[in-house]
Tab-separated table of C-alpha atoms in Angstrom:
chain	number	residue	atom	x	y	z
A	29	UNK	CA	24.496	-0.664	-3.604
A	30	UNK	CA	26.931	-3.505	-2.410
A	31	UNK	CA	26.870	-2.118	1.727
A	32	UNK	CA	30.560	-2.842	2.653
A	33	UNK	CA	33.059	0.166	2.777
A	34	UNK	CA	35.978	0.751	0.183
A	35	UNK	CA	38.904	0.952	3.443
A	36	UNK	CA	41.424	1.160	0.100
A	37	UNK	CA	40.894	5.409	-2.287
A	38	UNK	CA	39.647	4.848	-5.951
A	39	UNK	CA	41.057	5.538	-8.795
A	40	UNK	CA	41.143	8.869	-9.066
A	41	UNK	CA	38.413	10.165	-11.636
A	42	UNK	CA	38.192	11.458	-14.505
A	43	UNK	CA	38.428	15.480	-14.282
A	44	UNK	CA	35.269	17.512	-13.517
A	45	UNK	CA	35.844	19.536	-16.761
A	46	UNK	CA	35.699	17.487	-19.116
A	47	UNK	CA	32.628	17.674	-21.769
A	48	UNK	CA	32.649	15.466	-24.419
A	49	UNK	CA	29.282	13.347	-24.537
A	50	UNK	CA	29.775	9.784	-22.372
A	51	UNK	CA	28.117	6.359	-23.269
A	52	UNK	CA	26.797	4.687	-20.074
A	53	UNK	CA	28.560	1.769	-19.925
A	54	UNK	CA	28.499	-1.323	-22.750
A	55	UNK	CA	26.792	-4.664	-20.116
A	56	UNK	CA	23.642	-1.646	-19.872
A	57	UNK	CA	23.254	-3.642	-23.468
A	58	UNK	CA	23.678	-6.885	-21.846
A	59	UNK	CA	21.129	-5.659	-18.857
A	60	UNK	CA	18.484	-4.287	-21.749
A	61	UNK	CA	18.494	-6.717	-23.307
A	62	UNK	CA	17.821	-9.544	-20.352
A	63	UNK	CA	15.479	-6.778	-18.807
A	64	UNK	CA	13.182	-7.205	-22.226
A	65	UNK	CA	13.321	-10.916	-22.407
A	66	UNK	CA	10.558	-11.797	-20.480
A	67	UNK	CA	9.288	-9.085	-23.238
A	68	UNK	CA	10.470	-11.899	-26.363
A	69	UNK	CA	9.237	-15.233	-24.344
A	70	UNK	CA	5.369	-13.779	-24.553
A	71	UNK	CA	5.788	-14.351	-28.403
A	72	UNK	CA	6.529	-17.542	-28.033
A	73	UNK	CA	3.814	-19.354	-28.477
A	74	UNK	CA	2.649	-16.798	-31.530
A	75	UNK	CA	6.456	-18.022	-32.731
A	76	UNK	CA	5.104	-21.483	-32.776
A	77	UNK	CA	2.665	-21.097	-34.750
A	78	UNK	CA	3.709	-19.361	-36.930
A	79	UNK	CA	6.118	-22.660	-37.108
A	80	UNK	CA	3.435	-24.898	-36.507
A	81	UNK	CA	5.068	-27.786	-38.332
A	82	UNK	CA	8.394	-26.899	-40.224
A	83	UNK	CA	9.985	-28.744	-37.763
A	84	UNK	CA	12.070	-28.439	-33.945
A	85	UNK	CA	14.747	-27.094	-36.196
A	86	UNK	CA	13.007	-23.580	-37.136
A	87	UNK	CA	11.702	-23.345	-34.189
A	88	UNK	CA	15.163	-22.468	-32.774
A	89	UNK	CA	16.345	-20.635	-35.675
A	90	UNK	CA	13.420	-18.439	-35.577
A	91	UNK	CA	13.705	-17.811	-31.817
A	92	UNK	CA	17.708	-17.272	-32.555
A	93	UNK	CA	16.576	-14.648	-35.188
A	94	UNK	CA	13.831	-12.821	-33.284
A	95	UNK	CA	16.219	-12.676	-30.162
A	96	UNK	CA	19.172	-11.365	-32.761
A	97	UNK	CA	17.189	-8.625	-33.594
A	98	UNK	CA	16.255	-7.967	-30.212
A	99	UNK	CA	20.577	-7.917	-29.409
A	100	UNK	CA	21.252	-5.343	-32.717
A	101	UNK	CA	17.994	-3.066	-32.092
A	102	UNK	CA	19.473	-2.377	-27.795
A	103	UNK	CA	23.021	-1.882	-29.253
A	104	UNK	CA	20.793	0.880	-31.878
A	105	UNK	CA	19.791	2.236	-29.264
A	106	UNK	CA	21.992	2.063	-26.538
A	107	UNK	CA	25.068	3.541	-29.260
A	108	UNK	CA	22.481	6.559	-29.664
A	109	UNK	CA	22.125	6.886	-26.221
A	110	UNK	CA	24.253	9.592	-25.125
A	111	UNK	CA	25.461	12.504	-21.742
A	112	UNK	CA	27.797	15.124	-20.759
A	113	UNK	CA	27.914	17.345	-17.984
A	114	UNK	CA	28.743	21.294	-18.724
A	115	UNK	CA	29.221	24.082	-15.828
A	116	UNK	CA	25.474	24.324	-16.185
A	117	UNK	CA	23.757	20.732	-17.100
A	118	UNK	CA	23.656	17.602	-17.984
A	119	UNK	CA	22.563	17.503	-20.955
A	120	UNK	CA	20.471	13.439	-22.282
A	121	UNK	CA	20.154	12.443	-26.127
A	122	UNK	CA	18.976	10.037	-27.210
A	123	UNK	CA	17.249	7.552	-29.824
A	124	UNK	CA	17.459	6.558	-33.621
A	125	UNK	CA	13.995	8.481	-35.606
A	126	UNK	CA	12.453	10.569	-33.175
A	127	UNK	CA	15.569	12.014	-31.870
A	128	UNK	CA	15.725	13.625	-28.019
A	129	UNK	CA	17.588	16.464	-25.649
A	130	UNK	CA	17.102	16.940	-22.617
A	131	UNK	CA	18.559	19.797	-20.532
A	132	UNK	CA	17.985	19.524	-16.857
A	133	UNK	CA	20.071	22.760	-15.074
A	134	UNK	CA	22.824	22.304	-11.955
A	135	UNK	CA	20.799	24.148	-10.007
A	136	UNK	CA	17.507	23.096	-10.771
A	137	UNK	CA	18.969	19.123	-9.789
A	138	UNK	CA	18.039	18.334	-6.049
A	139	UNK	CA	19.942	15.108	-5.068
A	140	UNK	CA	21.130	12.262	-7.015
A	141	UNK	CA	20.612	8.350	-6.117
A	142	UNK	CA	22.190	5.214	-7.099
A	143	UNK	CA	20.742	2.475	-7.337
A	144	UNK	CA	21.828	-1.322	-8.100
A	145	UNK	CA	19.503	-3.831	-8.715
A	146	UNK	CA	20.692	-7.640	-8.739
A	147	UNK	CA	21.189	-6.797	-12.785
A	148	UNK	CA	23.173	-4.262	-11.938
A	149	UNK	CA	25.642	-6.471	-9.366
A	150	UNK	CA	26.260	-9.014	-11.450
A	151	UNK	CA	27.971	-6.274	-13.367
A	152	UNK	CA	29.365	-4.252	-11.829
A	153	UNK	CA	27.778	-1.503	-12.255
A	154	UNK	CA	24.806	1.449	-10.796
A	155	UNK	CA	22.531	3.270	-11.769
A	156	UNK	CA	22.252	6.285	-11.706
A	157	UNK	CA	19.079	8.780	-10.969
A	158	UNK	CA	18.343	12.979	-10.586
A	159	UNK	CA	15.370	14.646	-9.159
A	160	UNK	CA	14.760	18.369	-9.425
A	161	UNK	CA	12.335	19.912	-7.396
A	162	UNK	CA	9.193	19.516	-10.055
A	163	UNK	CA	8.524	16.657	-8.712
A	164	UNK	CA	7.564	13.112	-6.721
A	165	UNK	CA	9.376	11.352	-9.984
A	166	UNK	CA	13.486	11.225	-11.523
A	167	UNK	CA	14.242	13.628	-13.739
A	168	UNK	CA	16.556	11.823	-15.647
A	169	UNK	CA	17.960	8.079	-14.933
A	170	UNK	CA	21.437	6.600	-16.931
A	171	UNK	CA	21.321	3.383	-16.669
A	172	UNK	CA	24.483	1.671	-15.339
A	173	UNK	CA	26.960	3.137	-15.278
A	174	UNK	CA	30.430	1.917	-13.257
A	175	UNK	CA	30.780	2.100	-9.591
A	176	UNK	CA	33.432	5.109	-10.486
A	177	UNK	CA	31.603	7.128	-13.119
A	178	UNK	CA	28.851	7.293	-10.564
A	179	UNK	CA	31.426	8.752	-7.917
A	180	UNK	CA	31.865	11.445	-10.590
A	181	UNK	CA	28.663	12.688	-11.412
A	182	UNK	CA	27.413	12.947	-8.262
A	183	UNK	CA	29.776	15.623	-7.279
A	184	UNK	CA	29.488	16.727	-10.547
A	185	UNK	CA	25.830	17.410	-10.481
A	186	UNK	CA	25.512	17.704	-6.990
A	187	UNK	CA	29.240	20.712	-8.035
A	188	UNK	CA	31.335	19.279	-4.999
A	189	UNK	CA	35.200	17.454	-5.979
A	190	UNK	CA	35.162	13.930	-5.722
A	191	UNK	CA	38.198	12.884	-3.374
A	192	UNK	CA	37.179	9.687	-2.958
A	193	UNK	CA	34.577	6.866	-3.751
A	194	UNK	CA	32.538	4.700	-0.710
A	195	UNK	CA	29.765	2.970	-2.259
A	196	UNK	CA	29.130	5.568	-4.879
A	197	UNK	CA	29.021	8.527	-3.050
A	198	UNK	CA	31.054	11.786	-2.469
A	199	UNK	CA	32.518	12.751	-0.028
A	200	UNK	CA	35.240	14.803	0.509
A	201	UNK	CA	37.760	14.268	2.020
A	202	UNK	CA	37.158	16.448	5.748
A	203	UNK	CA	34.375	14.826	5.732
A	204	UNK	CA	33.466	11.759	7.367
A	205	UNK	CA	30.094	9.172	7.926
A	206	UNK	CA	28.667	8.477	11.171
A	207	UNK	CA	26.279	5.818	11.966
A	208	UNK	CA	22.705	7.273	12.736
A	209	UNK	CA	20.579	4.776	12.287
A	210	UNK	CA	20.967	0.782	11.658
A	211	UNK	CA	18.346	-2.710	11.087
A	212	UNK	CA	19.551	-5.219	12.739
A	213	UNK	CA	17.870	-8.477	11.256
A	214	UNK	CA	15.942	-9.143	14.419
A	215	UNK	CA	14.036	-5.611	13.810
A	216	UNK	CA	13.798	-6.655	10.098
A	217	UNK	CA	11.724	-9.645	10.428
A	218	UNK	CA	9.732	-7.664	13.356
A	219	UNK	CA	9.067	-4.793	10.728
A	220	UNK	CA	7.852	-8.060	8.283
A	221	UNK	CA	5.645	-9.199	10.642
A	222	UNK	CA	4.137	-5.921	11.723
A	223	UNK	CA	3.827	-5.411	7.413
A	224	UNK	CA	1.070	-8.224	7.218
A	225	UNK	CA	0.120	-7.686	4.092
A	226	UNK	CA	-2.673	-10.496	1.389
A	227	UNK	CA	-1.124	-9.053	-1.795
A	228	UNK	CA	-0.294	-12.930	-2.251
A	229	UNK	CA	-4.202	-13.038	-3.340
A	230	UNK	CA	-3.926	-10.319	-6.734
A	231	UNK	CA	-0.851	-12.334	-7.351
A	232	UNK	CA	-2.947	-15.630	-7.678
A	233	UNK	CA	-6.434	-14.493	-8.492
A	234	UNK	CA	-3.941	-13.321	-11.446
A	235	UNK	CA	-2.019	-15.467	-12.637
A	236	UNK	CA	-5.168	-18.082	-12.536
A	237	UNK	CA	-7.086	-15.896	-15.081
A	238	UNK	CA	-3.522	-15.900	-16.908
A	239	UNK	CA	-3.368	-19.349	-16.962
A	240	UNK	CA	-6.616	-19.268	-17.493
A	241	UNK	CA	-6.397	-17.284	-21.352
A	242	UNK	CA	-3.198	-19.018	-21.944
A	243	UNK	CA	-5.168	-22.387	-21.464
A	244	UNK	CA	-9.463	-22.158	-22.691
A	245	UNK	CA	-9.494	-22.722	-18.843
A	246	UNK	CA	-11.485	-19.577	-17.088
A	247	UNK	CA	-13.420	-18.740	-13.962
A	248	UNK	CA	-16.095	-19.807	-15.537
A	249	UNK	CA	-14.889	-23.714	-15.319
A	250	UNK	CA	-13.494	-22.776	-11.862
A	251	UNK	CA	-17.021	-22.095	-10.965
A	252	UNK	CA	-18.989	-25.030	-12.752
A	253	UNK	CA	-16.531	-27.165	-10.794
A	254	UNK	CA	-17.048	-25.598	-7.109
A	255	UNK	CA	-20.844	-25.729	-8.593
A	256	UNK	CA	-20.527	-29.334	-8.679
A	257	UNK	CA	-17.838	-30.488	-5.344
A	258	UNK	CA	-20.508	-27.910	-2.898
A	259	UNK	CA	-22.341	-30.873	-1.539
A	260	UNK	CA	-18.819	-33.047	-1.075
A	261	UNK	CA	-17.879	-29.626	0.300
A	262	UNK	CA	-20.441	-29.311	3.170
A	263	UNK	CA	-20.384	-32.966	4.049
A	264	UNK	CA	-16.192	-31.785	4.959
A	265	UNK	CA	-17.029	-28.829	5.930
A	266	UNK	CA	-16.816	-28.170	10.169
A	267	UNK	CA	-15.319	-25.771	12.442
A	268	UNK	CA	-12.018	-27.329	12.280
A	269	UNK	CA	-11.225	-26.233	7.999
A	270	UNK	CA	-12.779	-23.063	8.920
A	271	UNK	CA	-10.705	-22.006	11.753
A	272	UNK	CA	-7.850	-24.236	9.322
A	273	UNK	CA	-8.194	-21.267	6.581
A	274	UNK	CA	-8.161	-18.783	8.277
A	275	UNK	CA	-4.531	-19.666	9.591
A	276	UNK	CA	-3.974	-21.042	6.540
A	277	UNK	CA	-4.134	-17.249	4.317
A	278	UNK	CA	-2.785	-15.458	7.630
A	279	UNK	CA	-0.094	-16.664	7.208
A	280	UNK	CA	0.625	-17.174	3.950
A	281	UNK	CA	-0.376	-13.040	5.013
A	282	UNK	CA	2.263	-12.955	7.284
A	283	UNK	CA	4.608	-14.681	4.612
A	284	UNK	CA	4.500	-12.245	2.441
A	285	UNK	CA	4.785	-9.027	4.706
A	286	UNK	CA	8.392	-10.925	6.340
A	287	UNK	CA	9.057	-11.113	2.387
A	288	UNK	CA	8.670	-7.730	1.562
A	289	UNK	CA	10.257	-6.170	4.430
A	290	UNK	CA	13.681	-8.340	3.790
A	291	UNK	CA	14.084	-7.108	0.593
A	292	UNK	CA	13.399	-3.285	0.808
A	293	UNK	CA	14.020	-3.054	4.473
A	294	UNK	CA	17.188	-5.869	5.004
A	295	UNK	CA	20.623	-3.436	6.226
A	296	UNK	CA	19.080	-0.592	6.296
A	297	UNK	CA	22.041	2.074	7.231
A	298	UNK	CA	21.532	5.974	7.606
A	299	UNK	CA	24.682	7.899	7.698
A	300	UNK	CA	25.041	11.462	8.561
A	301	UNK	CA	27.831	13.604	8.173
A	302	UNK	CA	28.008	17.441	7.200
A	303	UNK	CA	25.043	18.629	5.924
A	304	UNK	CA	23.532	15.053	4.727
A	305	UNK	CA	22.172	12.092	5.668
A	306	UNK	CA	23.108	9.018	3.110
A	307	UNK	CA	20.197	6.317	3.563
A	308	UNK	CA	21.543	2.692	1.863
A	309	UNK	CA	18.855	-0.205	1.832
A	310	UNK	CA	17.594	-3.346	0.087
A	311	UNK	CA	18.820	-7.136	0.030
A	312	UNK	CA	18.405	-7.662	-4.238
A	313	UNK	CA	17.876	-4.085	-5.341
A	314	UNK	CA	20.933	-1.979	-3.405
A	315	UNK	CA	19.314	1.355	-3.536
A	316	UNK	CA	21.903	5.265	-2.008
A	317	UNK	CA	20.048	7.994	-1.123
A	318	UNK	CA	22.117	11.512	-0.015
A	319	UNK	CA	19.059	13.530	1.764
A	320	UNK	CA	20.382	17.402	2.086
A	321	UNK	CA	19.622	18.359	6.126
A	322	UNK	CA	19.021	22.355	4.272
A	323	UNK	CA	16.269	20.904	1.735
A	324	UNK	CA	14.236	18.881	4.484
A	325	UNK	CA	10.923	20.913	4.780
A	326	UNK	CA	9.175	18.428	7.322
A	327	UNK	CA	9.211	15.377	9.571
A	328	UNK	CA	6.875	13.066	9.832
A	329	UNK	CA	6.198	9.912	12.602
A	330	UNK	CA	3.800	7.055	12.031
A	331	UNK	CA	2.512	4.032	14.200
A	332	UNK	CA	0.265	1.292	13.630
A	333	UNK	CA	-2.422	0.116	15.562
A	334	UNK	CA	0.121	-3.078	16.373
A	335	UNK	CA	3.341	-0.873	16.763
A	336	UNK	CA	2.302	1.622	18.854
A	337	UNK	CA	0.910	0.302	21.226
A	338	UNK	CA	5.044	-1.591	21.825
A	339	UNK	CA	5.893	1.586	21.137
A	340	UNK	CA	7.805	1.182	18.330
A	341	UNK	CA	7.411	4.341	14.774
A	342	UNK	CA	8.085	5.340	11.206
A	343	UNK	CA	10.672	8.927	10.175
A	344	UNK	CA	10.420	10.217	6.822
A	345	UNK	CA	11.143	13.197	5.683
A	346	UNK	CA	9.396	15.574	3.204
A	347	UNK	CA	12.403	16.765	0.944
A	348	UNK	CA	12.490	19.603	-1.384
A	349	UNK	CA	13.214	17.134	-4.526
A	350	UNK	CA	10.597	14.365	-3.393
A	351	UNK	CA	11.441	11.307	-4.311
A	352	UNK	CA	10.291	7.735	-6.538
A	353	UNK	CA	7.623	7.492	-3.296
A	354	UNK	CA	4.015	7.965	-4.311
A	355	UNK	CA	3.741	10.277	-1.052
A	356	UNK	CA	7.153	12.299	-1.723
A	357	UNK	CA	9.368	11.251	1.286
A	358	UNK	CA	11.956	9.918	1.726
A	359	UNK	CA	11.713	7.142	4.725
A	360	UNK	CA	14.501	7.903	8.055
A	361	UNK	CA	13.538	4.525	10.484
A	362	UNK	CA	11.225	2.309	9.060
A	363	UNK	CA	10.764	1.215	12.751
A	364	UNK	CA	12.375	3.581	15.864
A	365	UNK	CA	12.486	3.871	19.006
A	366	UNK	CA	10.861	7.665	20.260
A	367	UNK	CA	15.047	8.030	21.288
A	368	UNK	CA	15.739	7.136	18.047
A	369	UNK	CA	12.889	8.698	16.366
A	370	UNK	CA	14.208	12.373	18.370
A	371	UNK	CA	17.659	11.828	18.079
A	372	UNK	CA	17.585	11.713	13.576
A	373	UNK	CA	15.607	14.744	14.110
A	374	UNK	CA	17.758	16.673	16.504
A	375	UNK	CA	20.433	15.892	13.434
A	376	UNK	CA	18.317	17.072	11.411
A	377	UNK	CA	18.462	20.154	12.557
A	378	UNK	CA	14.281	20.563	13.679
A	379	UNK	CA	12.664	21.357	17.035
A	380	UNK	CA	11.351	17.627	18.480
A	381	UNK	CA	7.835	16.920	18.736
A	382	UNK	CA	6.645	17.874	22.269
A	383	UNK	CA	3.079	16.823	22.614
A	384	UNK	CA	1.916	18.970	25.957
A	385	UNK	CA	1.775	22.172	24.075
A	386	UNK	CA	-0.679	20.590	21.847
A	387	UNK	CA	-3.511	21.665	21.903
A	388	UNK	CA	-7.587	19.842	20.911
A	389	UNK	CA	-9.489	20.800	17.700
A	390	UNK	CA	-13.332	22.811	17.951
A	391	UNK	CA	-15.601	19.706	20.384
A	392	UNK	CA	-17.654	20.193	16.806
A	393	UNK	CA	-15.180	17.627	15.201
A	394	UNK	CA	-17.094	14.857	16.607
A	395	UNK	CA	-20.412	15.706	15.737
A	396	UNK	CA	-19.621	16.437	12.209
A	397	UNK	CA	-17.144	13.303	11.899
A	398	UNK	CA	-20.678	11.463	13.481
A	399	UNK	CA	-22.459	12.830	10.236
A	400	UNK	CA	-20.448	11.683	7.816
A	401	UNK	CA	-19.900	7.795	9.283
A	402	UNK	CA	-23.466	6.921	10.580
A	403	UNK	CA	-25.827	7.762	7.644
A	404	UNK	CA	-24.451	4.689	5.198
A	405	UNK	CA	-25.111	1.865	7.451
A	406	UNK	CA	-28.178	3.120	8.436
A	407	UNK	CA	-28.818	2.800	4.561
A	408	UNK	CA	-27.782	-0.118	4.792
A	409	UNK	CA	-29.497	-1.690	7.268
A	410	UNK	CA	-33.124	0.376	6.780
A	411	UNK	CA	-32.841	-1.548	3.373
A	412	UNK	CA	-31.785	-4.968	5.628
A	413	UNK	CA	-35.075	-5.103	7.167
A	414	UNK	CA	-37.265	-5.664	3.600
A	415	UNK	CA	-35.114	-9.290	4.018
A	416	UNK	CA	-35.147	-9.859	6.981
A	417	UNK	CA	-37.192	-9.283	10.314
A	418	UNK	CA	-33.141	-9.617	12.676
A	419	UNK	CA	-31.095	-6.630	9.764
A	420	UNK	CA	-31.375	-4.580	12.906
A	421	UNK	CA	-29.214	-6.312	14.971
A	422	UNK	CA	-26.540	-4.995	12.301
A	423	UNK	CA	-26.682	-1.737	14.698
A	424	UNK	CA	-23.856	-3.192	16.114
A	425	UNK	CA	-21.549	-1.921	13.167
A	426	UNK	CA	-21.890	1.523	13.909
A	427	UNK	CA	-20.328	1.167	16.759
A	428	UNK	CA	-16.920	1.367	15.303
A	429	UNK	CA	-17.263	4.716	13.110
A	430	UNK	CA	-19.295	6.173	16.710
A	431	UNK	CA	-16.213	5.210	18.989
A	432	UNK	CA	-13.601	6.013	16.061
A	433	UNK	CA	-15.367	10.068	16.031
A	434	UNK	CA	-15.221	9.920	19.757
A	435	UNK	CA	-11.625	9.591	19.863
A	436	UNK	CA	-10.856	11.334	16.471
A	437	UNK	CA	-10.302	14.772	18.587
A	438	UNK	CA	-8.699	12.979	21.798
A	439	UNK	CA	-6.036	11.947	19.047
A	440	UNK	CA	-6.062	15.966	16.696
A	441	UNK	CA	-4.345	18.695	17.947
A	442	UNK	CA	-2.358	20.952	17.356
A	443	UNK	CA	0.508	23.757	18.268
A	444	UNK	CA	2.003	27.029	16.839
A	445	UNK	CA	5.452	26.494	18.654
A	446	UNK	CA	8.063	29.804	18.101
A	447	UNK	CA	9.899	27.611	14.963
A	448	UNK	CA	6.901	25.934	14.381
A	449	UNK	CA	3.965	23.991	13.502
A	450	UNK	CA	2.947	20.582	14.948
A	451	UNK	CA	-0.074	18.703	14.322
A	452	UNK	CA	-0.833	15.132	15.554
A	453	UNK	CA	-3.525	12.971	13.661
A	454	UNK	CA	-4.873	9.509	14.378
A	455	UNK	CA	-6.434	6.829	16.590
A	456	UNK	CA	-5.721	3.523	15.102
A	457	UNK	CA	-2.771	5.013	12.845
A	458	UNK	CA	-1.206	8.563	14.243
A	459	UNK	CA	0.759	10.593	12.827
A	460	UNK	CA	3.292	13.811	13.890
A	461	UNK	CA	4.141	16.406	11.953
A	462	UNK	CA	6.908	18.686	11.985
A	463	UNK	CA	6.772	21.809	9.759
A	464	UNK	CA	9.366	25.347	10.088
A	465	UNK	CA	7.221	27.465	9.893
A	466	UNK	CA	10.119	29.366	7.369
A	467	UNK	CA	9.178	26.045	4.632
A	468	UNK	CA	5.180	26.638	4.509
A	469	UNK	CA	4.728	27.528	0.960
A	470	UNK	CA	0.873	27.554	0.996
A	471	UNK	CA	-2.446	28.095	3.374
A	472	UNK	CA	-5.792	27.236	3.135
A	473	UNK	CA	-8.305	27.564	4.971
A	474	UNK	CA	-11.114	24.814	3.526
A	475	UNK	CA	-14.988	25.671	4.531
A	476	UNK	CA	-17.484	22.265	3.256
A	477	UNK	CA	-21.582	22.165	4.148
A	478	UNK	CA	-21.510	20.887	7.357
A	479	UNK	CA	-18.562	22.878	7.641
A	480	UNK	CA	-19.976	26.136	7.107
A	481	UNK	CA	-23.223	24.823	9.269
A	482	UNK	CA	-21.165	24.423	12.812
A	483	UNK	CA	-18.800	26.918	12.473
A	484	UNK	CA	-15.414	25.000	11.430
A	485	UNK	CA	-13.061	25.176	8.639
A	486	UNK	CA	-9.793	23.214	8.224
A	487	UNK	CA	-6.276	24.449	7.785
A	488	UNK	CA	-3.760	23.359	5.354
A	489	UNK	CA	-0.400	23.351	5.056
A	490	UNK	CA	1.664	22.979	1.947
A	491	UNK	CA	5.313	22.033	1.896
A	492	UNK	CA	7.477	21.876	-1.552
A	493	UNK	CA	7.521	18.618	-2.951
A	494	UNK	CA	4.626	17.787	-1.241
A	495	UNK	CA	3.402	14.400	-3.539
A	496	UNK	CA	-0.454	12.316	-2.870
A	497	UNK	CA	0.621	11.727	0.889
A	498	UNK	CA	-1.607	12.418	4.237
A	499	UNK	CA	-0.903	16.966	4.376
A	500	UNK	CA	-0.253	18.099	7.526
A	501	UNK	CA	-3.553	19.795	8.196
A	502	UNK	CA	-5.470	21.077	10.655
A	503	UNK	CA	-9.174	19.525	10.916
A	504	UNK	CA	-11.904	21.120	12.317
A	505	UNK	CA	-11.249	24.547	14.225
A	506	UNK	CA	-12.740	27.118	15.136
A	507	UNK	CA	-13.543	29.424	12.161
A	508	UNK	CA	-11.360	32.334	14.721
A	509	UNK	CA	-9.270	29.948	15.477
A	510	UNK	CA	-8.891	28.190	12.006
A	511	UNK	CA	-7.918	31.936	10.852
A	512	UNK	CA	-5.241	33.499	13.331
A	513	UNK	CA	-3.272	30.071	12.858
A	514	UNK	CA	-3.758	30.722	8.930
A	515	UNK	CA	-2.689	34.415	9.782
A	516	UNK	CA	0.404	33.926	12.475
A	517	UNK	CA	1.596	31.095	9.303
A	518	UNK	CA	0.953	33.244	7.242
A	519	UNK	CA	3.260	35.732	8.763
A	520	UNK	CA	5.953	33.260	9.558
A	521	UNK	CA	6.335	32.721	4.724
A	522	UNK	CA	6.753	36.883	5.145
């Protein structure tokens, strides 16, 4: 979404009582056509082969025919896509031969997000995403509508009249947004430095594979070249060369992390109104998400190994409608100080996270962690002893899992307070959960084989809208303590 506030009121949206089917904006045809352009480019080699020997004019003619047919097909798809908002549901119909009709009851809709990608911003349009409580994926996507239509849809789907539109958001005339948290450019760059990434290596390998398939030059040829050049490389390889290559990898990883972070978090702003947060972020693709405070199920505070030492946190919340993120959470502050996190948590109506009342899990947690962590490196060392007597030096590899096991109990604590379950876990990557008891849906006691031997149990807590991310489980408490915790949580549920 565009980031500037619109000071002058926009034109009054059409009446919400208009239930007639509508089409998305005609500019969608151009957006869809441009999005499909890479698929058409992939077919160019086959097109060139078919018209081989007939001259360049035939190639241009064939390419023009393919482009025209693609444009016509895109227009037909646009023409056959309609949507309507009635008093009780959102109806979307699409398809030419296989006609589909999707009906979404308004009472199921949890959130309505507005997003503008680079192409949408060129056309002055926006994409409307409808989220329900059925999972972490969008139930419906309307691509693309005008900003005023996006505001009308948001107001209609959320049941709130649109008085004026500011960046596509429906705001009651008496409601105002106040700034809660923002990411300065300096903080975005700092977050990028923390987000060291080697994803470029995978991209490079994919690019080499793609070019190899296209040019008949693959990894076998690369291996042959490497073998033939081995003597030359060995004659020139020294410690300075090795350090230089390592430094290059680090620099490329940092650049990749900074670039990805800038694209995602640039101009991150979190504002709060009556009963809701509004988050906007993104450089090329601007997105806007409204998070209703009453739909927040839990809060998660995360600290990485480096940012945690410097006093930085990341705050996200689990919402009833989930999110596009695989974890199903909404990021509220990607990089924030303790007092900033506490302010957002308080504004959301959640109890503060307090470490002092937390109690550690059972001492046998250390033993179980050692039993799970040590056998693998010992098996590798035992196998290596068959090849070299110096393999025993590999025992140094067992130090990290041993140290981690010894520290895990120190950082794994929990407490059931008057209105919330609070859990902290993790040695290097630390996580703090705040789970209101009233939002707990299911409590599960789980025991593995080793836990049964040691008299331990894991208490798993599920809330609505949870995705595939980490959950606020209390791992390895004494069986009696776990039963008591589960009973108290169940009492709060009822």
